[in-house]
Amino acid sequence: LYFADSLGSMKPADIKKVCGFFKNYWQREFGLHAHDNCNRALKNSIEAMHSGATWIDSTILGMGRGAGNTKTEEIISKNKYFRKKYKLNYIQKIRDKYFLDLKKKIFLGGL
């Protein structure tokens, strides 16, 4: 089960509260899909992890509709569990080789 901060307006305290409800009433794995409208996607994703979420959505360069999503590169670099599990330099190579140009095309309306 996922919950989404579709407007990107939740604060870490809101994330903690929702995670608490899931821990009390769902009692299975759950995750977060955070949008970055208010520049809180990373903070909210980290809060969700600390509050029991087992899944965190992220995208390279935060690519997604509107303000985008939690950036894969940021969550790996800011979280020691992810730093051990995933090689940030591989993600950066993929980002640089494929996603930078794709993001430019999308934001310039050229797809």
XYZ file of N, CA and C in Angstrom:
333
model
N 0.850 -1.174 0.000
C 0.000 0.000 0.000
C 0.890 1.229 0.000
N 0.565 2.186 -0.840
C 1.283 3.453 -0.900
C 0.336 4.574 -0.521
N 0.912 5.623 0.015
C 0.162 6.873 0.063
C 0.984 7.904 -0.672
N 0.298 8.865 -1.261
C 0.961 9.871 -2.081
C 0.683 11.256 -1.525
N 1.717 12.059 -1.521
C 1.563 13.481 -1.244
C 1.433 14.138 -2.611
N 0.263 14.011 -3.196
C 0.046 14.410 -4.592
C 0.259 15.886 -4.854
N 0.033 16.717 -3.854
C 0.231 18.157 -4.035
C 1.577 18.619 -3.498
N 2.325 17.707 -2.909
C 3.635 18.056 -2.374
C 3.567 19.039 -1.225
N 2.460 19.051 -0.509
C 2.267 20.058 0.532
C 2.363 19.512 1.949
N 2.523 18.200 2.087
C 2.628 17.632 3.432
C 3.963 18.021 4.061
N 3.955 18.100 5.378
C 5.171 18.366 6.148
C 5.610 17.061 6.811
N 6.874 16.986 7.240
C 7.333 15.753 7.880
C 6.435 15.294 9.027
N 5.886 16.212 9.805
C 4.981 15.822 10.901
C 3.727 15.134 10.355
N 3.238 15.589 9.195
C 2.077 14.957 8.561
C 2.419 13.542 8.111
N 3.606 13.393 7.542
C 4.066 12.077 7.080
C 4.156 11.121 8.261
N 4.731 11.591 9.346
C 4.874 10.767 10.554
C 3.508 10.317 11.062
N 2.545 11.209 11.034
C 1.192 10.893 11.509
C 0.543 9.817 10.638
N 0.627 9.977 9.319
C 0.038 8.990 8.413
C 0.731 7.640 8.575
N 2.046 7.655 8.676
C 2.784 6.404 8.891
C 2.352 5.735 10.186
N 2.097 6.525 11.203
C 1.612 5.983 12.476
C 0.277 5.274 12.316
N -0.632 5.858 11.523
C -1.915 5.207 11.250
C -1.702 3.868 10.556
N -0.822 3.869 9.547
C -0.565 2.610 8.840
C 0.030 1.564 9.783
N 0.966 1.960 10.604
C 1.581 1.003 11.526
C 0.556 0.432 12.490
N -0.408 1.262 12.915
C -1.425 0.798 13.865
C -2.539 -0.011 13.216
N -2.937 0.350 12.003
C -4.137 -0.238 11.420
C -3.894 -1.103 10.186
N -2.817 -0.902 9.479
C -2.546 -1.690 8.275
C -1.671 -2.885 8.612
N -0.618 -2.682 9.360
C 0.290 -3.714 9.854
C 0.896 -4.595 8.756
N 1.084 -4.007 7.600
C 1.804 -4.644 6.497
C 2.743 -3.600 5.912
N 3.452 -3.968 4.872
C 4.351 -3.002 4.253
C 3.565 -1.853 3.637
N 4.157 -0.676 3.704
C 3.555 0.494 3.074
C 4.661 1.422 2.620
N 4.301 2.345 1.742
C 5.304 3.250 1.208
C 4.748 4.621 0.896
N 5.646 5.471 0.428
C 5.326 6.863 0.130
C 5.747 7.214 -1.289
N 4.893 7.965 -1.945
C 5.214 8.592 -3.229
C 5.111 10.097 -2.995
N 6.254 10.761 -2.891
C 6.279 12.187 -2.528
C 6.535 13.065 -3.746
N 5.741 14.118 -3.851
C 5.974 15.140 -4.878
C 6.724 16.299 -4.234
N 7.420 17.073 -5.058
C 8.366 18.058 -4.538
C 7.911 19.510 -4.710
N 6.609 19.738 -4.729
C 6.084 21.089 -4.947
C 6.618 22.114 -3.948
N 6.796 21.713 -2.714
C 7.265 22.629 -1.660
C 8.684 22.296 -1.216
N 9.430 21.589 -2.063
C 10.813 21.190 -1.756
C 10.918 20.364 -0.479
N 9.935 19.498 -0.258
C 9.963 18.644 0.933
C 9.985 17.156 0.603
N 10.075 16.806 -0.662
C 9.994 15.390 -1.025
C 11.081 14.569 -0.330
N 12.293 15.054 -0.323
C 13.388 14.314 0.313
C 13.165 14.210 1.815
N 12.883 15.330 2.465
C 12.642 15.310 3.921
C 11.484 14.381 4.256
N 10.417 14.451 3.468
C 9.258 13.609 3.738
C 9.563 12.140 3.508
N 10.351 11.836 2.501
C 10.731 10.444 2.238
C 11.578 9.886 3.371
N 12.510 10.689 3.855
C 13.351 10.248 4.978
C 12.502 10.077 6.236
N 11.577 10.993 6.475
C 10.680 10.860 7.628
C 9.848 9.588 7.514
N 9.350 9.294 6.320
C 8.559 8.079 6.134
C 9.384 6.839 6.467
N 10.634 6.812 6.044
C 11.501 5.682 6.364
C 11.689 5.548 7.863
N 11.944 6.670 8.538
C 12.123 6.657 9.991
C 10.842 6.261 10.715
N 9.712 6.472 10.046
C 8.413 6.201 10.670
C 7.826 4.858 10.252
N 8.621 4.022 9.611
C 8.202 2.657 9.339
C 7.867 2.306 7.907
N 7.925 3.248 6.982
C 7.650 2.922 5.583
C 8.737 1.994 5.051
N 8.326 1.009 4.296
C 9.272 0.044 3.739
C 9.543 0.308 2.264
N 8.772 1.200 1.651
C 8.935 1.531 0.248
C 8.950 3.040 0.092
N 9.898 3.525 -0.688
C 9.983 4.957 -1.001
C 10.151 5.075 -2.507
N 9.222 5.761 -3.151
C 9.360 6.009 -4.585
C 10.356 7.141 -4.810
N 11.113 7.008 -5.878
C 12.002 8.091 -6.297
C 12.212 7.965 -7.797
N 12.638 9.051 -8.409
C 12.951 9.034 -9.830
C 14.270 9.767 -10.047
N 15.005 9.324 -11.052
C 16.256 9.995 -11.395
C 15.935 11.429 -11.790
N 16.679 12.358 -11.244
C 16.471 13.797 -11.428
C 15.118 14.268 -10.905
N 14.418 13.398 -10.180
C 13.097 13.768 -9.685
C 12.071 13.890 -10.784
N 12.381 13.325 -11.961
C 11.497 13.500 -13.114
C 10.110 12.959 -12.820
N 9.142 13.809 -13.073
C 7.742 13.476 -12.879
C 6.915 14.695 -13.205
N 5.637 14.524 -13.161
C 4.723 15.613 -13.498
C 4.866 16.770 -12.515
N 4.697 17.962 -12.990
C 4.740 19.148 -12.138
C 6.123 19.358 -11.549
N 6.161 19.514 -10.253
C 7.420 19.790 -9.561
C 8.322 18.565 -9.461
N 7.799 17.408 -9.779
C 8.599 16.196 -9.747
C 8.470 15.432 -8.438
N 9.335 14.445 -8.292
C 9.284 13.495 -7.185
C 10.570 13.554 -6.364
N 10.645 12.695 -5.379
C 11.889 12.529 -4.637
C 12.974 12.112 -5.628
N 14.118 12.747 -5.543
C 15.227 12.442 -6.451
C 15.998 11.225 -5.939
N 16.174 10.249 -6.815
C 16.900 9.033 -6.454
C 18.311 9.367 -5.967
N 18.977 10.278 -6.673
C 20.353 10.628 -6.314
C 20.428 11.206 -4.907
N 19.450 12.020 -4.533
C 19.456 12.656 -3.212
C 19.171 11.657 -2.101
N 18.194 10.791 -2.306
C 17.850 9.876 -1.219
C 18.972 8.875 -0.982
N 19.681 8.498 -2.037
C 20.830 7.603 -1.845
C 21.945 8.332 -1.107
N 22.229 9.561 -1.502
C 23.354 10.275 -0.886
C 23.059 10.682 0.556
N 21.802 10.856 0.930
C 21.451 11.329 2.280
C 21.122 10.210 3.251
N 21.088 8.970 2.807
C 20.670 7.871 3.664
C 21.736 6.783 3.682
N 22.285 6.496 4.847
C 23.409 5.556 4.913
C 23.010 4.131 4.522
N 21.776 3.736 4.780
C 21.326 2.412 4.344
C 21.381 2.312 2.823
N 20.849 3.325 2.140
C 20.857 3.322 0.676
C 22.274 3.458 0.134
N 23.119 4.247 0.803
C 24.507 4.396 0.337
C 25.231 3.058 0.347
N 24.929 2.218 1.323
C 25.554 0.898 1.384
C 24.972 -0.044 0.340
N 23.681 0.072 0.112
C 22.988 -0.868 -0.760
C 23.128 -0.536 -2.244
N 23.164 0.752 -2.582
C 23.178 1.178 -3.977
C 24.427 2.005 -4.267
N 24.956 1.865 -5.446
C 26.146 2.600 -5.853
C 25.724 3.905 -6.512
N 25.912 4.999 -5.811
C 25.497 6.303 -6.315
C 26.170 6.634 -7.638
N 27.426 6.237 -7.800
C 28.121 6.564 -9.052
C 27.459 5.898 -10.259
N 26.842 4.719 -10.090
C 26.120 4.089 -11.200
C 24.883 4.897 -11.568
N 24.173 5.345 -10.554
C 22.977 6.166 -10.792
C 23.381 7.466 -11.489
N 24.467 8.062 -11.046
C 24.933 9.310 -11.659
C 25.332 9.098 -13.119
N 25.957 7.965 -13.425
C 26.325 7.681 -14.813
C 25.087 7.530 -15.694
N 24.098 6.814 -15.201
C 22.843 6.651 -15.946
C 22.171 8.006 -16.121
N 22.141 8.780 -15.045
C 21.554 10.125 -15.108
C 22.230 10.960 -16.183
N 23.556 10.998 -16.136
C 24.310 11.837 -17.068
C 24.194 11.350 -18.511
N 24.177 10.029 -18.694
C 24.157 9.478 -20.055
C 22.778 9.555 -20.702
N 21.710 9.362 -19.926
C 20.387 9.256 -20.516
C 19.387 10.331 -20.070
N 19.384 10.644 -18.809
C 18.285 11.437 -18.265
C 18.458 12.947 -18.372
N 19.676 13.454 -18.363
C 19.859 14.904 -18.480
C 19.300 15.431 -19.798
N 19.643 14.773 -20.891
C 19.124 15.199 -22.195
C 17.614 15.007 -22.286
N 17.124 13.899 -21.741
C 15.688 13.648 -21.755
C 14.932 14.734 -20.989
N 15.446 15.113 -19.837
C 14.790 16.169 -19.052
C 14.798 17.492 -19.815
N 15.907 17.801 -20.459
C 15.966 19.031 -21.260
C 14.909 19.007 -22.346
N 14.780 17.898 -23.043
C 13.782 17.785 -24.115
C 12.368 17.977 -23.571
N 12.101 17.344 -22.446
C 10.756 17.416 -21.869
C 10.428 18.850 -21.475
N 11.342 19.505 -20.808
C 11.061 20.848 -20.317
C 11.130 21.917 -21.409
N 11.739 21.563 -22.524
C 11.735 22.490 -23.657
C 10.620 22.123 -24.645
N 9.829 21.104 -24.283
C 8.702 20.716 -25.113
C 9.078 19.994 -26.382
N 10.224 19.313 -26.383
C 10.718 18.713 -27.610
C 10.545 17.217 -27.755
N 9.719 16.571 -26.947
C 9.533 15.122 -27.153
C 8.576 14.957 -28.259
